[in-house]
Amino acid sequence: MTTQETPLSNQYKTKTGGTMRFSKTLLAAGIISIAASPASALEVEVGGQVNRAIMYAKDGYNANELGLGSDTEIYHVDNRNSPTRFNIGGTQRIIDGWTAGALIEVGVFANASNDVDPAQKNTGPEIDERVTDAFLDTPYGKLTLGLGEGAAYNAGRRDYSGTGVISFRNPSLIGGELRFALKPFPASFRSRPNRTPPETNPFDEANPFGNEVSISGSIRDYNFEGRHNRIRYDSPRIGPVTISVSAGHDGSDGQDSILQMGVKSGLRVPGGRMLVGAGYSRATQNIDNLSSDGPDVNTYGGSVSYFHSDTGLNLTLAAVNRAEKLTPEEATDTFDATDSELGQFRYVKLGYRPNRTHAFDIHYGETRDRNKNDEKGSVIGVGYVFSPTDLFDAYAGAKIHSHERAEWCTTSGNTCYAPEYEDIILVTTGLRVKF
């Protein structure tokens, strides 16, 4: 499931969007009728944003290979790091210290930045149900029920840089469907002598899509199963720490059972401030049929971000692992012992934020062994965000994606392949306007 930055939550006020408040009198006149007693006072907030960008890509595919045009393309996209959205939420005090509320958040966008490719530069409109939540906030913690973030969500995305709109933790959200072009193959091919017959070369140069690797298939930050239907509990602050647990389901048939636990903290440290997050999720997948459980997927890891108050320099580190036992079919596929059971994401970002108006960063991230052992998808990039007000961002960034695979050998050992791929270069600039 595709994931983006945290939606409006708690009091429905975050940096991702502005709000429009309606008084109780106005609501009674035209929107919602409520009792006038203080105990039933209702506050409704409406907000959202539009986030559009231009994305330049050089991906190695040219007319001689796919017949889709040059190896450079320009795309007009909705920035999926923080997509166009609309939200409405309400809170109501029940008794002293007890508040009930609800939030609905819907993404409404066209040409998502992780969907376009040379064959489809216009992907049409899309409606994405992001959050449908009801909650009860008490002195003993907060209970949330509905579609939304699990307890570990974003534990690996703690970040003080202020550049998330362009340099987000999940690199595949900009350019995710673009594919790495396979370099000329003959120098990478060898067949052992006196062994017949050799297997068919699966890396068919005449059919690049037959062995394609996309940015999304190369690198991923493993964000703890994304948003799903769940019940979630967040503890009151215990010192600087909040502990969260959740249980729910995901999947097209609602058959994936998900349990999560997360710990988050924001605290003052010598010289500045620090954000810390750690999480664990376990998803039991019923992939064969309703009576036969598939392998469990365990995701664990976290992040830390430090901000130096005097200089505005900040440093962010993240590490998240995804472990999934191979199915019998995967363990005995065409290539011998090359499927991966443990994907590993690692990330570092150095930022500079001298004030609330300007933010810069340089970052590097990699995912190892996502699909096959000894493969690596990596990204190196820079970003800049200009925020003259809380409701407006102008941004620009550039990044280079690379993909590497070790030599693959067929099960018999007759033939081995060492594919090499062209890098993908992306330059993106855009505007985010909130309301």
Short mmCIF file of C-alpha atoms in Angstrom, two decimals:
data_model
loop_
_atom_site.label_atom_id
_atom_site.label_comp_id
_atom_site.label_asym_id
_atom_site.label_seq_id
_atom_site.Cartn_x
_atom_site.Cartn_y
_atom_site.Cartn_z
CA MET A 1 0.00 0.00 0.00
CA THR A 2 1.20 3.31 -0.95
CA THR A 3 1.91 5.59 1.95
CA GLN A 4 2.38 9.33 2.40
CA GLU A 5 3.04 11.86 5.16
CA THR A 6 0.87 11.87 8.29
CA PRO A 7 -2.69 13.16 7.72
CA LEU A 8 -4.51 15.67 9.86
CA SER A 9 -5.04 14.03 13.24
CA ASN A 10 -5.54 14.69 16.93
CA GLN A 11 -6.92 18.25 16.82
CA TYR A 12 -6.82 18.18 12.99
CA LYS A 13 -4.16 20.85 12.79
CA THR A 14 -0.83 20.04 11.15
CA LYS A 15 1.58 21.61 8.71
CA THR A 16 0.01 19.68 5.82
CA GLY A 17 -3.03 21.89 5.55
CA GLY A 18 -4.88 24.88 6.89
CA THR A 19 -8.28 24.81 8.55
CA MET A 20 -11.49 26.79 8.34
CA ARG A 21 -13.41 26.95 11.61
CA PHE A 22 -17.16 27.32 11.90
CA SER A 23 -18.74 28.73 15.06
CA LYS A 24 -21.53 26.92 16.85
CA THR A 25 -24.00 29.62 15.75
CA LEU A 26 -23.11 29.24 12.07
CA LEU A 27 -23.30 25.48 12.29
CA ALA A 28 -26.74 25.68 13.84
CA ALA A 29 -27.88 28.00 11.07
CA GLY A 30 -26.76 25.97 8.09
CA ILE A 31 -24.57 22.93 8.68
CA ILE A 32 -25.12 21.00 11.89
CA SER A 33 -27.70 21.52 14.62
CA ILE A 34 -26.38 21.09 18.14
CA ALA A 35 -27.47 21.80 21.67
CA ALA A 36 -26.24 25.05 23.17
CA SER A 37 -24.87 23.62 26.41
CA PRO A 38 -21.07 23.79 26.88
CA ALA A 39 -20.86 20.03 27.34
CA SER A 40 -22.08 19.48 23.76
CA ALA A 41 -20.20 22.31 22.04
CA LEU A 42 -19.03 21.12 18.66
CA GLU A 43 -16.12 22.43 16.62
CA VAL A 44 -15.85 21.51 12.95
CA GLU A 45 -12.76 22.15 10.84
CA VAL A 46 -12.44 21.88 7.07
CA GLY A 47 -9.11 21.95 5.29
CA GLY A 48 -6.98 20.53 2.56
CA GLN A 49 -4.34 21.31 -0.02
CA VAL A 50 -3.42 21.21 -3.70
CA ASN A 51 0.09 20.01 -4.53
CA ARG A 52 1.15 20.09 -8.18
CA ALA A 53 4.58 19.62 -9.68
CA ILE A 54 6.57 19.27 -12.90
CA MET A 55 8.82 16.22 -13.02
CA TYR A 56 11.72 15.84 -15.47
CA ALA A 57 13.00 12.28 -15.92
CA LYS A 58 15.92 10.74 -17.77
CA ASP A 59 15.39 6.98 -17.58
CA GLY A 60 17.34 5.48 -20.49
CA TYR A 61 14.32 4.39 -22.56
CA ASN A 62 14.51 5.83 -26.08
CA ALA A 63 12.83 5.31 -29.41
CA ASN A 64 15.20 2.53 -30.43
CA GLU A 65 14.17 0.42 -27.46
CA LEU A 66 10.49 1.00 -26.68
CA GLY A 67 9.28 3.38 -29.37
CA LEU A 68 7.88 5.65 -26.69
CA GLY A 69 9.88 8.77 -27.47
CA SER A 70 13.19 10.08 -26.21
CA ASP A 71 14.96 8.91 -23.08
CA THR A 72 13.92 12.16 -21.35
CA GLU A 73 10.36 13.05 -20.46
CA ILE A 74 8.44 15.86 -18.77
CA TYR A 75 5.47 14.96 -16.57
CA HIS A 76 2.81 17.17 -14.97
CA VAL A 77 1.99 15.39 -11.73
CA ASP A 78 0.32 15.48 -8.35
CA ASN A 79 3.14 15.14 -5.83
CA ARG A 80 2.43 11.85 -4.04
CA ASN A 81 4.80 12.77 -1.20
CA SER A 82 1.96 14.95 0.06
CA PRO A 83 -0.94 14.62 -2.38
CA THR A 84 -3.86 16.89 -3.09
CA ARG A 85 -6.52 16.20 -0.46
CA PHE A 86 -9.64 17.38 1.32
CA ASN A 87 -10.50 16.77 4.97
CA ILE A 88 -13.26 17.50 7.41
CA GLY A 89 -13.12 16.80 11.13
CA GLY A 90 -15.08 17.55 14.25
CA THR A 91 -14.49 17.43 18.00
CA GLN A 92 -16.98 17.58 20.84
CA ARG A 93 -16.34 17.78 24.59
CA ILE A 94 -18.30 15.15 26.49
CA ILE A 95 -17.23 15.79 30.08
CA ASP A 96 -14.19 17.46 31.60
CA GLY A 97 -11.10 15.84 30.10
CA TRP A 98 -13.07 13.64 27.68
CA THR A 99 -13.40 14.55 23.99
CA ALA A 100 -14.94 12.65 21.08
CA GLY A 101 -14.20 13.38 17.46
CA ALA A 102 -14.06 12.17 13.87
CA LEU A 103 -11.98 12.78 10.76
CA ILE A 104 -12.57 12.06 7.07
CA GLU A 105 -9.69 12.66 4.69
CA VAL A 106 -9.81 11.95 0.95
CA GLY A 107 -7.09 12.32 -1.65
CA VAL A 108 -8.33 13.68 -4.98
CA PHE A 109 -5.66 13.87 -7.67
CA ALA A 110 -4.67 13.14 -11.26
CA ASN A 111 -1.33 12.02 -12.69
CA ALA A 112 0.10 10.77 -9.41
CA SER A 113 3.88 11.16 -9.39
CA ASN A 114 4.36 7.45 -8.62
CA ASP A 115 2.06 6.26 -11.45
CA VAL A 116 3.19 8.04 -14.63
CA ASP A 117 5.66 6.49 -17.08
CA PRO A 118 6.68 6.98 -20.75
CA ALA A 119 3.75 4.87 -21.94
CA GLN A 120 1.19 6.69 -19.79
CA LYS A 121 1.95 10.34 -19.08
CA ASN A 122 -1.68 11.01 -18.12
CA THR A 123 -3.17 8.53 -15.65
CA GLY A 124 -6.52 10.21 -15.08
CA PRO A 125 -8.29 11.20 -11.85
CA GLU A 126 -8.09 9.12 -8.69
CA ILE A 127 -9.94 9.19 -5.38
CA ASP A 128 -8.03 7.77 -2.41
CA GLU A 129 -9.77 7.14 0.91
CA ARG A 130 -6.98 8.04 3.32
CA VAL A 131 -8.68 8.29 6.72
CA THR A 132 -12.14 7.57 8.12
CA ASP A 133 -11.73 7.72 11.88
CA ALA A 134 -13.70 8.16 15.06
CA PHE A 135 -11.88 8.68 18.35
CA LEU A 136 -12.32 9.15 22.09
CA ASP A 137 -9.60 11.14 23.87
CA THR A 138 -9.45 10.75 27.66
CA PRO A 139 -7.00 11.36 30.52
CA TYR A 140 -6.20 7.63 30.25
CA GLY A 141 -5.26 7.71 26.58
CA LYS A 142 -6.81 7.97 23.14
CA LEU A 143 -8.88 5.24 21.47
CA THR A 144 -9.30 5.41 17.67
CA LEU A 145 -11.52 3.22 15.48
CA GLY A 146 -11.67 3.14 11.67
CA LEU A 147 -9.43 3.43 8.62
CA GLY A 148 -6.14 5.14 9.34
CA GLU A 149 -2.63 4.77 10.67
CA GLY A 150 -1.52 1.74 12.64
CA ALA A 151 0.42 2.13 15.88
CA ALA A 152 3.83 1.91 14.19
CA TYR A 153 2.98 4.09 11.19
CA ASN A 154 5.67 6.70 10.46
CA ALA A 155 7.93 5.47 13.29
CA GLY A 156 10.66 5.25 10.67
CA ARG A 157 9.93 8.73 9.28
CA ARG A 158 10.77 11.11 12.13
CA ASP A 159 12.30 14.18 10.50
CA TYR A 160 13.21 17.75 11.55
CA SER A 161 14.48 18.82 8.12
CA GLY A 162 11.30 20.51 6.89
CA THR A 163 11.87 19.15 3.36
CA GLY A 164 9.42 16.25 3.41
CA VAL A 165 7.32 17.64 0.56
CA ILE A 166 10.22 17.06 -1.87
CA SER A 167 12.66 14.77 0.00
CA PHE A 168 10.25 12.34 1.63
CA ARG A 169 11.38 9.15 3.34
CA ASN A 170 9.77 6.87 0.73
CA PRO A 171 11.80 7.69 -2.42
CA SER A 172 9.47 5.75 -4.75
CA LEU A 173 6.60 8.22 -4.34
CA ILE A 174 8.21 10.45 -6.99
CA GLY A 175 8.87 8.49 -10.18
CA GLY A 176 7.94 5.09 -8.80
CA GLU A 177 6.72 3.59 -12.10
CA LEU A 178 9.77 4.60 -14.10
CA ARG A 179 11.89 1.60 -15.10
CA PHE A 180 15.64 1.05 -15.15
CA ALA A 181 16.89 0.37 -18.68
CA LEU A 182 18.93 -2.80 -19.04
CA LYS A 183 22.45 -2.17 -20.30
CA PRO A 184 23.75 -4.19 -23.28
CA PHE A 185 23.93 -7.80 -22.17
CA PRO A 186 26.59 -9.87 -24.03
CA ALA A 187 29.49 -8.85 -21.77
CA SER A 188 27.47 -9.94 -18.75
CA PHE A 189 26.53 -13.40 -20.05
CA ARG A 190 28.47 -16.60 -19.58
CA SER A 191 27.58 -20.23 -20.12
CA ARG A 192 29.57 -23.02 -18.54
CA PRO A 193 31.19 -25.37 -21.10
CA ASN A 194 30.25 -29.02 -21.46
CA ARG A 195 26.82 -28.44 -19.87
CA THR A 196 23.80 -28.88 -22.14
CA PRO A 197 21.25 -27.67 -22.75
CA PRO A 198 21.66 -24.09 -21.37
CA GLU A 199 18.50 -22.44 -20.07
CA THR A 200 16.80 -19.65 -21.97
CA ASN A 201 18.17 -16.20 -21.17
CA PRO A 202 15.40 -14.56 -19.13
CA PHE A 203 16.89 -11.11 -19.72
CA ASP A 204 15.59 -10.62 -23.25
CA GLU A 205 17.05 -7.37 -24.61
CA ALA A 206 14.35 -7.24 -27.28
CA ASN A 207 11.70 -7.13 -24.55
CA PRO A 208 12.88 -4.79 -21.77
CA PHE A 209 9.46 -4.92 -20.07
CA GLY A 210 9.93 -8.67 -19.63
CA ASN A 211 12.70 -8.07 -17.10
CA GLU A 212 11.78 -4.58 -15.95
CA VAL A 213 12.71 -3.18 -12.57
CA SER A 214 10.91 -0.01 -11.51
CA ILE A 215 11.94 2.49 -8.85
CA SER A 216 9.05 1.20 -6.70
CA GLY A 217 10.33 -2.35 -7.18
CA SER A 218 13.87 -1.31 -6.31
CA ILE A 219 13.56 0.85 -3.18
CA ARG A 220 10.99 1.05 -0.39
CA ASP A 221 11.01 2.35 3.18
CA TYR A 222 8.72 -0.39 4.64
CA ASN A 223 6.26 1.83 6.53
CA PHE A 224 4.69 -0.84 8.78
CA GLU A 225 1.82 -1.96 6.49
CA GLY A 226 0.49 1.54 5.78
CA ARG A 227 -3.05 2.67 6.56
CA HIS A 228 -5.71 0.05 7.21
CA ASN A 229 -8.88 -0.67 9.21
CA ARG A 230 -7.91 -1.03 12.85
CA ILE A 231 -8.56 -0.19 16.47
CA ARG A 232 -5.74 1.79 18.04
CA TYR A 233 -4.80 2.92 21.53
CA ASP A 234 -2.32 5.72 22.31
CA SER A 235 -1.20 6.10 25.91
CA PRO A 236 -0.92 9.43 27.71
CA ARG A 237 2.62 10.77 27.70
CA ILE A 238 4.80 8.75 30.01
CA GLY A 239 7.62 11.20 30.57
CA PRO A 240 8.69 12.07 26.99
CA VAL A 241 7.24 8.87 25.50
CA THR A 242 3.90 7.85 23.97
CA ILE A 243 3.19 4.12 23.53
CA SER A 244 0.72 2.93 20.87
CA VAL A 245 -0.80 -0.45 20.00
CA SER A 246 -3.25 -1.41 17.24
CA ALA A 247 -4.95 -4.42 15.67
CA GLY A 248 -6.75 -4.61 12.35
CA HIS A 249 -7.04 -5.99 8.83
CA ASP A 250 -5.84 -5.09 5.36
CA GLY A 251 -5.83 -6.62 1.89
CA SER A 252 -8.37 -6.61 -0.91
CA ASP A 253 -10.47 -9.25 0.88
CA GLY A 254 -9.72 -7.97 4.38
CA GLN A 255 -7.90 -11.19 5.17
CA ASP A 256 -4.53 -9.82 6.34
CA SER A 257 -4.48 -9.60 10.15
CA ILE A 258 -2.15 -6.86 11.38
CA LEU A 259 -0.81 -6.23 14.89
CA GLN A 260 1.38 -3.20 15.60
CA MET A 261 3.22 -1.52 18.43
CA GLY A 262 4.96 1.85 18.33
CA VAL A 263 6.89 4.18 20.59
CA LYS A 264 7.41 7.86 19.77
CA SER A 265 9.10 10.66 21.65
CA GLY A 266 10.00 14.31 21.26
CA LEU A 267 12.43 15.69 23.82
CA ARG A 268 15.00 18.37 24.51
CA VAL A 269 18.63 17.27 24.41
CA PRO A 270 21.92 19.17 24.76
CA GLY A 271 22.12 21.78 22.03
CA GLY A 272 18.66 21.26 20.62
CA ARG A 273 15.76 18.86 20.16
CA MET A 274 15.31 15.23 19.14
CA LEU A 275 12.54 13.10 17.65
CA VAL A 276 12.65 9.33 18.17
CA GLY A 277 10.41 6.58 16.81
CA ALA A 278 10.46 2.78 16.98
CA GLY A 279 7.89 0.28 15.73
CA TYR A 280 7.00 -3.34 15.09
CA SER A 281 4.25 -4.85 12.97
CA ARG A 282 3.21 -8.42 12.20
CA ALA A 283 0.92 -9.20 9.27
CA THR A 284 -0.52 -12.68 8.83
CA GLN A 285 -1.39 -13.06 5.16
CA ASN A 286 -4.09 -15.45 3.98
CA ILE A 287 -2.78 -15.57 0.42
CA ASP A 288 -3.78 -19.05 -0.74
CA ASN A 289 -7.38 -19.30 0.36
CA LEU A 290 -9.54 -18.43 3.34
CA SER A 291 -8.60 -21.57 5.24
CA SER A 292 -4.84 -21.54 4.67
CA ASP A 293 -2.62 -18.86 6.19
CA GLY A 294 0.27 -17.54 4.19
CA PRO A 295 3.62 -16.48 5.63
CA ASP A 296 3.81 -13.88 8.38
CA VAL A 297 5.46 -10.57 7.49
CA ASN A 298 7.38 -8.92 10.32
CA THR A 299 8.47 -5.29 10.02
CA TYR A 300 10.63 -3.62 12.66
CA GLY A 301 12.84 -0.56 13.00
CA GLY A 302 12.71 3.15 13.62
CA SER A 303 14.27 6.57 13.15
CA VAL A 304 15.86 9.46 15.02
CA SER A 305 16.17 13.12 14.04
CA TYR A 306 18.29 15.75 15.82
CA PHE A 307 17.93 19.52 15.38
CA HIS A 308 20.70 21.88 16.54
CA SER A 309 18.99 25.04 17.75
CA ASP A 310 21.81 27.55 17.25
CA THR A 311 22.74 26.62 13.68
CA GLY A 312 19.60 25.02 12.21
CA LEU A 313 21.61 21.97 11.16
CA ASN A 314 19.75 18.68 11.53
CA LEU A 315 20.58 15.02 11.06
CA THR A 316 18.11 12.19 10.46
CA LEU A 317 18.79 8.44 10.50
CA ALA A 318 16.40 5.57 9.77
CA ALA A 319 16.59 1.78 9.63
CA VAL A 320 13.62 -0.54 8.92
CA ASN A 321 13.65 -4.28 8.11
CA ARG A 322 10.94 -6.42 6.51
CA ALA A 323 11.14 -10.19 7.06
CA GLU A 324 8.94 -12.65 5.14
CA LYS A 325 9.39 -16.40 4.93
CA LEU A 326 9.59 -17.72 1.37
CA THR A 327 6.72 -19.77 0.00
CA PRO A 328 7.58 -23.24 -1.44
CA GLU A 329 7.14 -21.84 -4.97
CA GLU A 330 9.55 -18.98 -4.33
CA ALA A 331 12.10 -21.29 -2.75
CA THR A 332 12.16 -23.49 -5.88
CA ASP A 333 11.81 -20.96 -8.69
CA THR A 334 13.99 -20.63 -11.79
CA PHE A 335 16.97 -19.22 -9.95
CA ASP A 336 18.57 -21.13 -7.11
CA ALA A 337 18.58 -19.66 -3.57
CA THR A 338 18.36 -16.05 -4.73
CA ASP A 339 14.97 -14.94 -3.37
CA SER A 340 15.22 -12.72 -0.33
CA GLU A 341 13.61 -13.29 3.07
CA LEU A 342 14.82 -10.05 4.65
CA GLY A 343 14.60 -6.61 3.02
CA GLN A 344 16.57 -3.81 4.67
CA PHE A 345 16.02 -0.05 4.31
CA ARG A 346 18.66 2.44 5.48
CA TYR A 347 18.50 6.22 5.23
CA VAL A 348 20.48 9.31 6.24
CA LYS A 349 19.58 12.97 5.70
CA LEU A 350 21.62 16.07 6.52
CA GLY A 351 19.51 19.21 6.64
CA TYR A 352 19.89 22.94 7.16
CA ARG A 353 16.92 24.98 8.37
CA PRO A 354 18.08 28.45 9.43
CA ASN A 355 14.50 29.67 9.94
CA ARG A 356 10.89 28.68 9.23
CA THR A 357 11.10 30.06 5.66
CA HIS A 358 13.99 28.08 4.15
CA ALA A 359 14.92 24.40 4.41
CA PHE A 360 17.64 22.46 2.56
CA ASP A 361 18.74 18.83 2.61
CA ILE A 362 20.97 16.21 1.06
CA HIS A 363 20.00 12.58 1.55
CA TYR A 364 20.96 9.02 0.73
CA GLY A 365 18.80 5.91 1.03
CA GLU A 366 19.02 2.28 0.01
CA THR A 367 16.98 -0.91 0.14
CA ARG A 368 18.94 -4.15 0.11
CA ASP A 369 17.58 -7.59 -0.77
CA ARG A 370 14.02 -6.45 -1.36
CA ASN A 371 13.28 -9.19 -3.90
CA LYS A 372 16.56 -11.05 -4.44
CA ASN A 373 19.62 -11.57 -2.29
CA ASP A 374 22.55 -9.32 -3.14
CA GLU A 375 20.49 -6.67 -4.91
CA LYS A 376 20.39 -2.98 -3.98
CA GLY A 377 18.19 -0.05 -4.91
CA SER A 378 19.62 3.33 -3.91
CA VAL A 379 18.90 7.04 -4.16
CA ILE A 380 20.97 10.16 -3.59
CA GLY A 381 19.27 13.52 -3.72
CA VAL A 382 18.97 17.16 -2.66
CA GLY A 383 15.92 19.26 -1.83
CA TYR A 384 14.91 22.84 -1.05
CA VAL A 385 11.62 24.20 0.33
CA PHE A 386 10.58 27.87 0.51
CA SER A 387 7.71 28.51 2.97
CA PRO A 388 6.93 32.24 3.35
CA THR A 389 3.67 31.39 5.14
CA ASP A 390 2.17 28.33 6.82
CA LEU A 391 -0.18 27.86 3.86
CA PHE A 392 2.27 27.95 0.94
CA ASP A 393 5.36 25.96 -0.10
CA ALA A 394 7.49 26.25 -3.23
CA TYR A 395 10.01 23.45 -3.63
CA ALA A 396 12.57 21.87 -5.93
CA GLY A 397 14.75 18.79 -5.78
CA ALA A 398 16.90 16.42 -7.80
CA LYS A 399 17.81 12.78 -7.26
CA ILE A 400 19.54 9.84 -8.92
CA HIS A 401 18.18 6.30 -8.56
CA SER A 402 20.40 3.24 -9.09
CA HIS A 403 19.70 -0.48 -9.12
CA GLU A 404 22.25 -3.28 -8.76
CA ARG A 405 21.89 -7.06 -8.95
CA ALA A 406 24.48 -9.71 -8.29
CA GLU A 407 25.03 -12.58 -10.69
CA TRP A 408 22.04 -14.89 -11.09
CA CYS A 409 22.53 -18.58 -11.87
CA THR A 410 19.92 -21.03 -13.08
CA THR A 411 19.03 -23.94 -10.81
CA SER A 412 21.18 -26.38 -12.79
CA GLY A 413 24.13 -23.98 -12.73
CA ASN A 414 24.47 -24.19 -16.52
CA THR A 415 24.06 -20.47 -17.10
CA CYS A 416 24.66 -17.32 -15.06
CA TYR A 417 23.66 -13.72 -15.72
CA ALA A 418 24.90 -10.41 -14.29
CA PRO A 419 22.41 -7.73 -15.42
CA GLU A 420 23.39 -4.07 -15.22
CA TYR A 421 20.97 -1.14 -15.31
CA GLU A 422 21.11 2.52 -16.31
CA ASP A 423 20.56 5.12 -13.57
CA ILE A 424 17.38 7.22 -13.51
CA ILE A 425 17.70 10.99 -13.01
CA LEU A 426 14.73 13.00 -11.71
CA VAL A 427 14.31 16.75 -11.21
CA THR A 428 11.06 17.94 -9.64
CA THR A 429 9.70 21.38 -8.80
CA GLY A 430 6.25 22.39 -7.61
CA LEU A 431 3.85 24.34 -5.41
CA ARG A 432 1.76 23.26 -2.43
CA VAL A 433 -1.12 25.56 -1.48
CA LYS A 434 -3.11 24.79 1.68
CA PHE A 435 -6.53 25.99 2.76
#
